[in-house]
Structure formats: structure tokens, C-alpha cells
CSV table of C-alpha atoms and ligand atoms in Angstrom, one decimal:
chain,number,residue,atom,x,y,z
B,227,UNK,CA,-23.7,31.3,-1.6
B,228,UNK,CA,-26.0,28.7,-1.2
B,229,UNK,CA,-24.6,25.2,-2.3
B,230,UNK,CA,-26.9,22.0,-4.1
B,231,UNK,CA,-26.1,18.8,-2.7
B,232,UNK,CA,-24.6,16.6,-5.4
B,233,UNK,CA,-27.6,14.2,-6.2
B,234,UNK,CA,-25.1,11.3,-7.9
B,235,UNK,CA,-23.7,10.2,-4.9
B,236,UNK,CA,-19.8,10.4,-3.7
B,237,UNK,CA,-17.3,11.1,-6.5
B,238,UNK,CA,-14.6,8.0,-5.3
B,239,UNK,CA,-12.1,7.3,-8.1
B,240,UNK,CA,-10.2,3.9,-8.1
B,241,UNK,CA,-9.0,1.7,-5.0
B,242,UNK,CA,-10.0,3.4,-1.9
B,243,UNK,CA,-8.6,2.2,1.3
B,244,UNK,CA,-9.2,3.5,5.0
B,245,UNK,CA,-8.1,1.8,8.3
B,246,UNK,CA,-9.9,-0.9,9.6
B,247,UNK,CA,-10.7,1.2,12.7
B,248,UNK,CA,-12.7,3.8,10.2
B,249,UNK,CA,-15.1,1.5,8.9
B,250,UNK,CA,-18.1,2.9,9.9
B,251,UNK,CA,-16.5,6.6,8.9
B,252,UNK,CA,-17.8,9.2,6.8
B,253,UNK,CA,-15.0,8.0,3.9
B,254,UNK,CA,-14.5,11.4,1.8
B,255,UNK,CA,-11.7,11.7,-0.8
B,256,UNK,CA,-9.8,14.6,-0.6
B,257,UNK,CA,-6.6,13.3,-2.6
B,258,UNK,CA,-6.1,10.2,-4.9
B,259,UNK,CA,-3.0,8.2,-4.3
B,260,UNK,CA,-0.5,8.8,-2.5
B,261,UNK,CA,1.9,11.7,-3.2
B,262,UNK,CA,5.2,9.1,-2.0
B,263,UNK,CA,4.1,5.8,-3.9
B,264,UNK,CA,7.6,4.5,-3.8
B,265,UNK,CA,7.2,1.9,-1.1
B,266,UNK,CA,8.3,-1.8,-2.4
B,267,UNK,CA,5.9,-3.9,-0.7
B,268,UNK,CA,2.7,-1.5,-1.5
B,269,UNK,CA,0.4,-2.1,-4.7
B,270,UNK,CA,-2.2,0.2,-3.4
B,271,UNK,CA,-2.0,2.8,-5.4
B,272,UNK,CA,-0.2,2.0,-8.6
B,273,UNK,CA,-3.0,2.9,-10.8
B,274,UNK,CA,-3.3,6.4,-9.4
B,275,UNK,CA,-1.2,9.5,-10.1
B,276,UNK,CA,-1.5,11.4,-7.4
B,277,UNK,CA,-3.9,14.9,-7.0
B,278,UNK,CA,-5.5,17.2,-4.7
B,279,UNK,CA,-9.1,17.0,-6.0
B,280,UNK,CA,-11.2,20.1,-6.9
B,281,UNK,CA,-12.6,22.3,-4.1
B,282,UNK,CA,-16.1,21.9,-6.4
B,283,UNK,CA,-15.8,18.1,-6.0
B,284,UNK,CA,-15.1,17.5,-2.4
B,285,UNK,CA,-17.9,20.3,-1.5
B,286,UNK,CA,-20.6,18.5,-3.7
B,287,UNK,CA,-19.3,15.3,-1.4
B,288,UNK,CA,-19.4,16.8,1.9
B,289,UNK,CA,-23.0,18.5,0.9
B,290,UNK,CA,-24.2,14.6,-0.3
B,291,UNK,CA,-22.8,13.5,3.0
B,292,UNK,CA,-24.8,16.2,5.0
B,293,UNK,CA,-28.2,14.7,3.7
B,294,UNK,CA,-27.7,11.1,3.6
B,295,UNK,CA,-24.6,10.2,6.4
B,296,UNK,CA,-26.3,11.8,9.5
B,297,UNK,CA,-25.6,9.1,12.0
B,298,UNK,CA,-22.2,8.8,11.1
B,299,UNK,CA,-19.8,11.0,13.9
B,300,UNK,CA,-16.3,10.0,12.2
B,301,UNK,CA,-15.1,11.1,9.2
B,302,UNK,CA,-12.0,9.9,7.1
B,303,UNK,CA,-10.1,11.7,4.5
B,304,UNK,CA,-8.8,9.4,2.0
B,305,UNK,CA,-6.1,8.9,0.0
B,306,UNK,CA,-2.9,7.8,0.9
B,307,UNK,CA,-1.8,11.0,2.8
B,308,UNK,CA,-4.5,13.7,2.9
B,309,UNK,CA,-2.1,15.6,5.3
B,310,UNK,CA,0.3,16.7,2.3
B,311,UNK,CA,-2.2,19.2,1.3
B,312,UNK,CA,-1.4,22.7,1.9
B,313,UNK,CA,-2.4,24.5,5.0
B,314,UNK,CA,-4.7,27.0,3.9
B,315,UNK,CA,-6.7,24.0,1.6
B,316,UNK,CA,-7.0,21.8,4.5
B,317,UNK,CA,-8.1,24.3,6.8
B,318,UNK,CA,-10.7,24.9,4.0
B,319,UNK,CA,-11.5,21.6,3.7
B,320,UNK,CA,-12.0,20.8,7.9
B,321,UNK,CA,-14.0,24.1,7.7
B,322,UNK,CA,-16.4,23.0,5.4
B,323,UNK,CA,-16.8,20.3,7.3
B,324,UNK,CA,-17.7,21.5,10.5
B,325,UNK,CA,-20.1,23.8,8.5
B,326,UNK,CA,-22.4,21.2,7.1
B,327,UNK,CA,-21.6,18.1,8.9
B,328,UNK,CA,-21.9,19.7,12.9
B,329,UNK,CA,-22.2,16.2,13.8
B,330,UNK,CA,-18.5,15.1,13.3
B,331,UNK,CA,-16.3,14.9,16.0
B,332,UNK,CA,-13.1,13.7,14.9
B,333,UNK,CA,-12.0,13.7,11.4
B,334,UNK,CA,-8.4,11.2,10.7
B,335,UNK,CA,-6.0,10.7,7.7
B,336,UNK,CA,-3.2,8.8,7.3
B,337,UNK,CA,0.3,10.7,7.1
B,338,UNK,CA,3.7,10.3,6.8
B,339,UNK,CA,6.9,11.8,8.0
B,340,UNK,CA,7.1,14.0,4.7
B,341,UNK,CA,3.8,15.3,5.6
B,342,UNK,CA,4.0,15.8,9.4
B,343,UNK,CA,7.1,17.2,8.2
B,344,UNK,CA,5.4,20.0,6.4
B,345,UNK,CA,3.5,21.1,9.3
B,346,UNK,CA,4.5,23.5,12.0
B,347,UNK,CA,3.6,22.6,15.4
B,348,UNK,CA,1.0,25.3,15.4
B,349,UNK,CA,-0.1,24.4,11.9
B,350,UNK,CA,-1.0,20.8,13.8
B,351,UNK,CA,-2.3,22.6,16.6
B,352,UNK,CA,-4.4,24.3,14.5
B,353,UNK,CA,-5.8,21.3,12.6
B,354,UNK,CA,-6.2,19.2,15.7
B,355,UNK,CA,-8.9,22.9,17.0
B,356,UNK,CA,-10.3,21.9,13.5
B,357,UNK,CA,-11.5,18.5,14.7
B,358,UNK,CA,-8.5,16.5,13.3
B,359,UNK,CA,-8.1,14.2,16.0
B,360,UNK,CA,-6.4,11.4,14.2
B,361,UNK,CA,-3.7,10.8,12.0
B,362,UNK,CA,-2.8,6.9,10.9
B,363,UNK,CA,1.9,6.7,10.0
B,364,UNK,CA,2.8,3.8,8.3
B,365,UNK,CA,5.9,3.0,9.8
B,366,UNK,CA,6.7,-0.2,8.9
B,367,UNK,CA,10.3,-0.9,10.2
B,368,UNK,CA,12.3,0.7,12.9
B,369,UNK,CA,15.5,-0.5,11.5
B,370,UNK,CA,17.2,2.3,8.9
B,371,UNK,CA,18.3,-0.8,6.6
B,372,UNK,CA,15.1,-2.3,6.3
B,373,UNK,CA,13.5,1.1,5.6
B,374,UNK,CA,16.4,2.0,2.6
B,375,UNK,CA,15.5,-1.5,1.6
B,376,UNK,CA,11.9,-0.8,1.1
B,377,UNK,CA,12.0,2.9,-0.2
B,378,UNK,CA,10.7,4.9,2.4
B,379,UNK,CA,12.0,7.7,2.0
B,380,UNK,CA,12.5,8.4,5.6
B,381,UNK,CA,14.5,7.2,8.7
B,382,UNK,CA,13.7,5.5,12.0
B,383,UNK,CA,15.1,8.9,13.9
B,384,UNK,CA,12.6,11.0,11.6
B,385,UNK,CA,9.8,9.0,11.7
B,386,UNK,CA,10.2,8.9,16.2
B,387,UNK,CA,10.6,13.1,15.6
B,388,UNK,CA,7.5,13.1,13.8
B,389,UNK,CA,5.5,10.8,15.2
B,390,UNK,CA,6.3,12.8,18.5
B,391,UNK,CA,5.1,16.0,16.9
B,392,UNK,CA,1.8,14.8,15.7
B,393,UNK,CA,1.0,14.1,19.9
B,394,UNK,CA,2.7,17.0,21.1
B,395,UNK,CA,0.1,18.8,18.7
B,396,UNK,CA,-2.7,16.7,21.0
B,397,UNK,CA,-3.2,14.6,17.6
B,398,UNK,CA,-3.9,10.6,18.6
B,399,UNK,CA,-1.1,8.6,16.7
B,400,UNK,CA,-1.8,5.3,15.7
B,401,UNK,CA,0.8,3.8,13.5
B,402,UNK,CA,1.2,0.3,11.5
B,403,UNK,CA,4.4,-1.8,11.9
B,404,UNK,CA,5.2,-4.9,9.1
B,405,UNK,CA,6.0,-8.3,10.1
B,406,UNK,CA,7.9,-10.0,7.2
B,407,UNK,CA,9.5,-7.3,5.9
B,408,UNK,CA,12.6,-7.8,6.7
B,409,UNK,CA,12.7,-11.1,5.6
B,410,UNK,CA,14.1,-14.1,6.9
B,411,UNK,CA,17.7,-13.0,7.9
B,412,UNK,CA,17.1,-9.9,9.3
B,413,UNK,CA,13.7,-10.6,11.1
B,414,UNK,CA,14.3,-10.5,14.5
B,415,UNK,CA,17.0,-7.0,14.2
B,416,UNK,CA,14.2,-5.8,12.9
B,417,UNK,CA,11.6,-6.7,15.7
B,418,UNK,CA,14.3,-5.1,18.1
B,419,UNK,CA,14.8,-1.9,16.5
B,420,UNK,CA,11.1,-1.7,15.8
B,421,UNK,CA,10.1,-2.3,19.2
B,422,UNK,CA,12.5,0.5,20.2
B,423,UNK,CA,11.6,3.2,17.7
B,424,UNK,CA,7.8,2.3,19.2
B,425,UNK,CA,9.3,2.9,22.3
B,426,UNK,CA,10.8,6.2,21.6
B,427,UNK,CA,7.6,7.2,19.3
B,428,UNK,CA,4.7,6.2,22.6
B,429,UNK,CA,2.0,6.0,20.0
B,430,UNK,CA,-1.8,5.5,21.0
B,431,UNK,CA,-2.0,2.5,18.6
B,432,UNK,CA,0.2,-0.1,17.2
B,433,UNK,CA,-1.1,-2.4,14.4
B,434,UNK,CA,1.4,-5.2,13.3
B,435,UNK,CA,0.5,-6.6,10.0
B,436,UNK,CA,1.8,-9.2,8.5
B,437,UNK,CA,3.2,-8.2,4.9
B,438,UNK,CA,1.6,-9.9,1.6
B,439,UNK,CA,3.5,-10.2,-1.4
B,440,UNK,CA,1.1,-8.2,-4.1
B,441,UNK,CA,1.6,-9.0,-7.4
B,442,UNK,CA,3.2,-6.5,-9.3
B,443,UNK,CA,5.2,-4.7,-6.6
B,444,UNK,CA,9.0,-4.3,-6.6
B,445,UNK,CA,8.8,-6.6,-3.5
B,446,UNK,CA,6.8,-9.4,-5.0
B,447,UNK,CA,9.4,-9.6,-8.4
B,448,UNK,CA,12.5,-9.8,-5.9
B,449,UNK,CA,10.3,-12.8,-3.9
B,450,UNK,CA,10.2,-14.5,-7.4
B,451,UNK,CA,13.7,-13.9,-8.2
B,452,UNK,CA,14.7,-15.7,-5.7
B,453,UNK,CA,16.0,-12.1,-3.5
B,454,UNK,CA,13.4,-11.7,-1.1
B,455,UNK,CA,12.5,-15.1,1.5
B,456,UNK,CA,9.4,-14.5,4.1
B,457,UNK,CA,9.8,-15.9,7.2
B,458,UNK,CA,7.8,-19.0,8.1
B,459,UNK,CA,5.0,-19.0,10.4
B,460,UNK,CA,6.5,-19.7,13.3
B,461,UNK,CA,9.2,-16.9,12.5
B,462,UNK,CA,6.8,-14.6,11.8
B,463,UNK,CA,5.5,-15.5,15.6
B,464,UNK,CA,9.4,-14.9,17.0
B,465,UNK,CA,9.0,-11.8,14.9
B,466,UNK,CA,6.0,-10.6,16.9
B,467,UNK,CA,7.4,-11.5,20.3
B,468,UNK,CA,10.4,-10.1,19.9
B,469,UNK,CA,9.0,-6.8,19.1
B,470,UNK,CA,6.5,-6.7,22.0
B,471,UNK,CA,9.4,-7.6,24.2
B,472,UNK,CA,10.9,-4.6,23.1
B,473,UNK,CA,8.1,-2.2,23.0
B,474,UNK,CA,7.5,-0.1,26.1
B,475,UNK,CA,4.5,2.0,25.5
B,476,UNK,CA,3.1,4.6,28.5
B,477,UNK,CA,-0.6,3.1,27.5
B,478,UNK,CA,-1.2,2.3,24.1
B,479,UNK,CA,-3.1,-0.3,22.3
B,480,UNK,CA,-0.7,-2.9,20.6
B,481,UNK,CA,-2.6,-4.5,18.2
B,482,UNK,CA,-2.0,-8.2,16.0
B,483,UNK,CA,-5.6,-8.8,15.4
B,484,UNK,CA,-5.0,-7.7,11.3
B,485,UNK,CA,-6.4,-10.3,8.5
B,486,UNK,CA,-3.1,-10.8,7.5
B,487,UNK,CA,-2.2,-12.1,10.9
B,488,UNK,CA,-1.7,-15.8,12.1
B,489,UNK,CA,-2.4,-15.0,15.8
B,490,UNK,CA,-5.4,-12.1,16.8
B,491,UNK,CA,-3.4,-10.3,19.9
B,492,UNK,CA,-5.0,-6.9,21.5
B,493,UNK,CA,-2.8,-5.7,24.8
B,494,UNK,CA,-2.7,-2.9,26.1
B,495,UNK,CA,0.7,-1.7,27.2
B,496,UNK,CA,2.3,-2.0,30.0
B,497,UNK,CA,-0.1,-3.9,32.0
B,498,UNK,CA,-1.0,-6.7,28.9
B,499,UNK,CA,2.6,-7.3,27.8
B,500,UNK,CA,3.3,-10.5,29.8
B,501,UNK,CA,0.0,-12.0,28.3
B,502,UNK,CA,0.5,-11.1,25.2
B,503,UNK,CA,4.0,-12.6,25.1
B,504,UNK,CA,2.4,-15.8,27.0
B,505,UNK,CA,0.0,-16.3,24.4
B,506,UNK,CA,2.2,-16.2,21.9
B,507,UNK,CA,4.5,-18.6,23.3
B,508,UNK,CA,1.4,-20.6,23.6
B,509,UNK,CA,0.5,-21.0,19.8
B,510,UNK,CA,4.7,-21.7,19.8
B,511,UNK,CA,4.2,-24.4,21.5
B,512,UNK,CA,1.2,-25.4,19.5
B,513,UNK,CA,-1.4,-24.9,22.7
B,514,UNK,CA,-3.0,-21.8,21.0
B,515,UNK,CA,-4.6,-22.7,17.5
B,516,UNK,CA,-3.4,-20.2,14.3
B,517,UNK,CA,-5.2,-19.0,11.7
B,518,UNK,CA,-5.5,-21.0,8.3
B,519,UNK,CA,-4.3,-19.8,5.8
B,520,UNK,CA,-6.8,-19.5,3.4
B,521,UNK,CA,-8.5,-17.3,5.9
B,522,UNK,CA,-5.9,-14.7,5.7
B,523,UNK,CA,-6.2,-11.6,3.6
B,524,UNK,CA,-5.4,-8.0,3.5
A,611,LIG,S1,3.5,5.8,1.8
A,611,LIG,FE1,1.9,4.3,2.2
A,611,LIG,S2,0.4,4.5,0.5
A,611,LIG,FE2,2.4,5.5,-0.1
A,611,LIG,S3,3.5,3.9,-1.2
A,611,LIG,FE3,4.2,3.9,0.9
A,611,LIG,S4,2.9,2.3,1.9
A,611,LIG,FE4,1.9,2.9,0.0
């Protein structure tokens, strides 16, 4: 069947968000929202219910993409967790791909451990001979109270066993860890325990952002009752340190350098750990300047 290029453009509905390391991606939307949307400290995608779009709709995307995206060689599936979609659909989905966009090498999505959970190792296998070379796990916290705390929906046993499977299956791993969200009290158990699941896990990529308080989110109404206390600035820092002390990775990137971030930091473990916990005890000692505040964003 032959197949006309959908002439309006790409069909994106609502807030659209992709990893900072996608920018320059192919951005297709396969889902909309995220099929979990329970998370406290997340206002991403409250206004979405979440759906598998039509097979119709992401065709007449990839086709638009074929004729006007040619330069582009990554390609990101968006919404929150394209990896929940059924086997067969996905497969469809990579195929089409591959079909009309030849030029794409590695395709990503972000994941969780519901999702990874749903897979078989040879369904991963299978994705990853699909050009799937990429998938981006929130995992926030390593510490199983903070998770319960911030509604999950998972633990920091599963989320190692699944993070593990996704690069036993040859898939690169990065994954995103939250500083601030355990608040003020239990800030640095969580930098330990979270530094340890990393540990255990060996992702390719760490990015430690630092949380925001979004207006609107479960997390924000408990900051305003009076429930919920971020650490300062320089706990945030004791936050960071404490977790790269902790985090033995065989060689991945550990990443700070987030917006939302008070000091840039990109080491690559083992051999940068020392300097990254040098700098950081730098700008504790005021010899390394921070970020203003007003420069900070999500
Ligand atoms: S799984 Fe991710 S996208 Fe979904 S609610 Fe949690 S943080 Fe937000």
C-alpha cells in the first residue's frame, strides 16, 4: 500500500517532554502521558489521560518525518513511557521506522520498572535488533521509604532487577536520580541508599536533578502545608556528595549539569569521582561559584 505523507506537520498533543540528551532527536509521539501518573513531585502530565495513539496517526508522522527530518539520526518516542505498549505494536511501530526513516540509528524512550517489567528478556532483545538502543528510568530514590513516600509504585530491589535487565538486553540505561526529595530529614539516607541502588543497577548514565516544587502536585500542597521542607543549598550539595561517595559505577557518566542544579558536575566513574567530590567541597567552601537562582529552571 502506498502511504501520503501527512502534509500538516506532526500531530503532538499537549506538554511534550524528551531528555535533554534527545534534543536534536526525531521527537515522535507514540503515547500521551504516562500510563503511571501517580508520582507526587511530577506535574508533567496532569492534563493527559493516558493512550496509545492510532497506528494511522503515528504513520502519517513517521512519513512527515521521512521528507522533512533527513539529517536527523536519533529518534525519540515520546510520552511518558512508550515502552508499555504491547509487543507486537511496538515492533510495528520500530518497523515502520526502519522502513521509511533508514537513516535512524538508535531510537530511545523513557521506561519504568512496570514497563521493563512487561518485557521478556528476548522481547528486549528483540527491540534492542529493532534499533532501540536507549531507554531513559526515572528512578528517583534508592531508599524504599522515600519511594512509598512519593508514589512510585515500585521498590529500590525492583527498579536494580530491572534496570539490570534492560542492559543485559544490550539496551544503554540512563537513569535520573532526585535531589530534594527526600526532604530535609532524610536527605543524606537517601543519598546513601541511592548511591547504592546506582551501584547495584551500573547504569550508562546518571542525571541528578534537583526537584522543583510544581504547582499543583501532591508534593507542592504538602510543601505549603507545612509537611514537606527542601533542603537548603548547601544540603542539597551534602546531598550530591554523599551520593557520589556512594556510587561505584564500572564506567558510566554521572551527571549534575541539569537546570535545576546549583553546581554543573559531569564525571565519569571511577576515574572522575575524587574530582567530582573535590569540586563539590570546593563550592562548600565557597571557592567554586553556584548557580543563581533565578537562573534555575526545569
Ligand atoms: S512515572 Fe515519570 S512521567 Fe509518570 S508520573 Fe512518575 S515521574 Fe511523572
Amino acid at each position: 500500500m502506498e502511504c501520503e505523507a501527512a502534509s500538516d506537520g506532526m500531530h503532538y498533543e499537549g506538554t511534550c517532554i524528551r531528555p535533554p540528551s534527545e534534543a536534536m532527536s526525531i521527537l515522535l509521539q507514540v503515547t500521551t502521558g504516562c500510563s503511571h501518573n501517580k508520582c507526587t513531585f511530577c506535574g508533567t502530565y496532569k492534563d493527559k489521560r493516558f493512550r496509545i495513539k492510532d497506528n494511522d496517526m503515528i504513520l502519517s508522522d513517521i512519513l512527515f518525518a521521512s521528507k522533512y527530518m533527513k539529517r536527523q539520526d536519533r529518534l525519540f518516542l515520546m510520552d511518558g513511557d512508550a515502552l508499555i505498549i504491547p509487543q507486537k505494536r511496538l515492533l510495528w511501530i520500530l518497523e515502520q521506522i526502519e522502513t521509511h526513516l533508514p537513516w535512524v540509528r538508535r531510537v530511545g524512550a523513557y521506561a519504568n520498572a512496570k514497563s521493563i517489567s512487561m518485557k521478556t528478556p528476548e522481547q528486549l532483545a528483540e527491540l534492542k535488533e529493532h534499533r532501540l538502543g536507549i531507554l531513559y528510568l526515572g528512578v528517583e530514590s534508592g531508599d524504599d521509604r522515600v519511594l512509598e513516600a512519593i508514589c512510585k509504585g515500585t521498590s529500590a530491589d525492583k527498579l536494580v532487577e530491572m534496570g539490570r535487565k534492560v542492559r543485559e538486553a544490550g539496551i544503554k540505561l540512563s537513569v535520573t536520580v532526585l535531589l530534594g526529595i527526600a526532604g530535609k530529614e532524610r536527605s543524606l539516607e537517601h543519598a546513601r541508599a541511592t548511591g547504592e541502588v546506582l551501584s547495584r543497577m551500573d547504569p550508562n548514565y546518571v542525571g541528578a536533578l534537583t526537584v522543583m516544587l510544581i504547582p499543583g502536585t501532591p508534593l507542592h500542597d504538602d510543601y505549603l502545608a507545612g509537611k514537606f521542607e527542601l533542603p537548603s543549598q548547601r544540603g542539597l550539595l551534602l546531598e550530591l556528595r554523599e551520593m557520589i561517595a556512594h556510587t561505584n559505577l564500572s564506567r558510566g557518566l554521572f551527571f549534575s549539569n541539569h537546570a535545576s542544579n546549583y553546581l554543573p558536575i559531569k564525571a565519569r566513574l571511577p576515574a572522575g569521582k575524587q574530582q567530582a567530590l573535590d569540586l563539590i567541597d570546593g563550592a562548600l567552601e565557597g571557592d567554586v561559584p553556584l548557580k543563581p537562582e533565578w537562573l534555575r529552571a526545569l
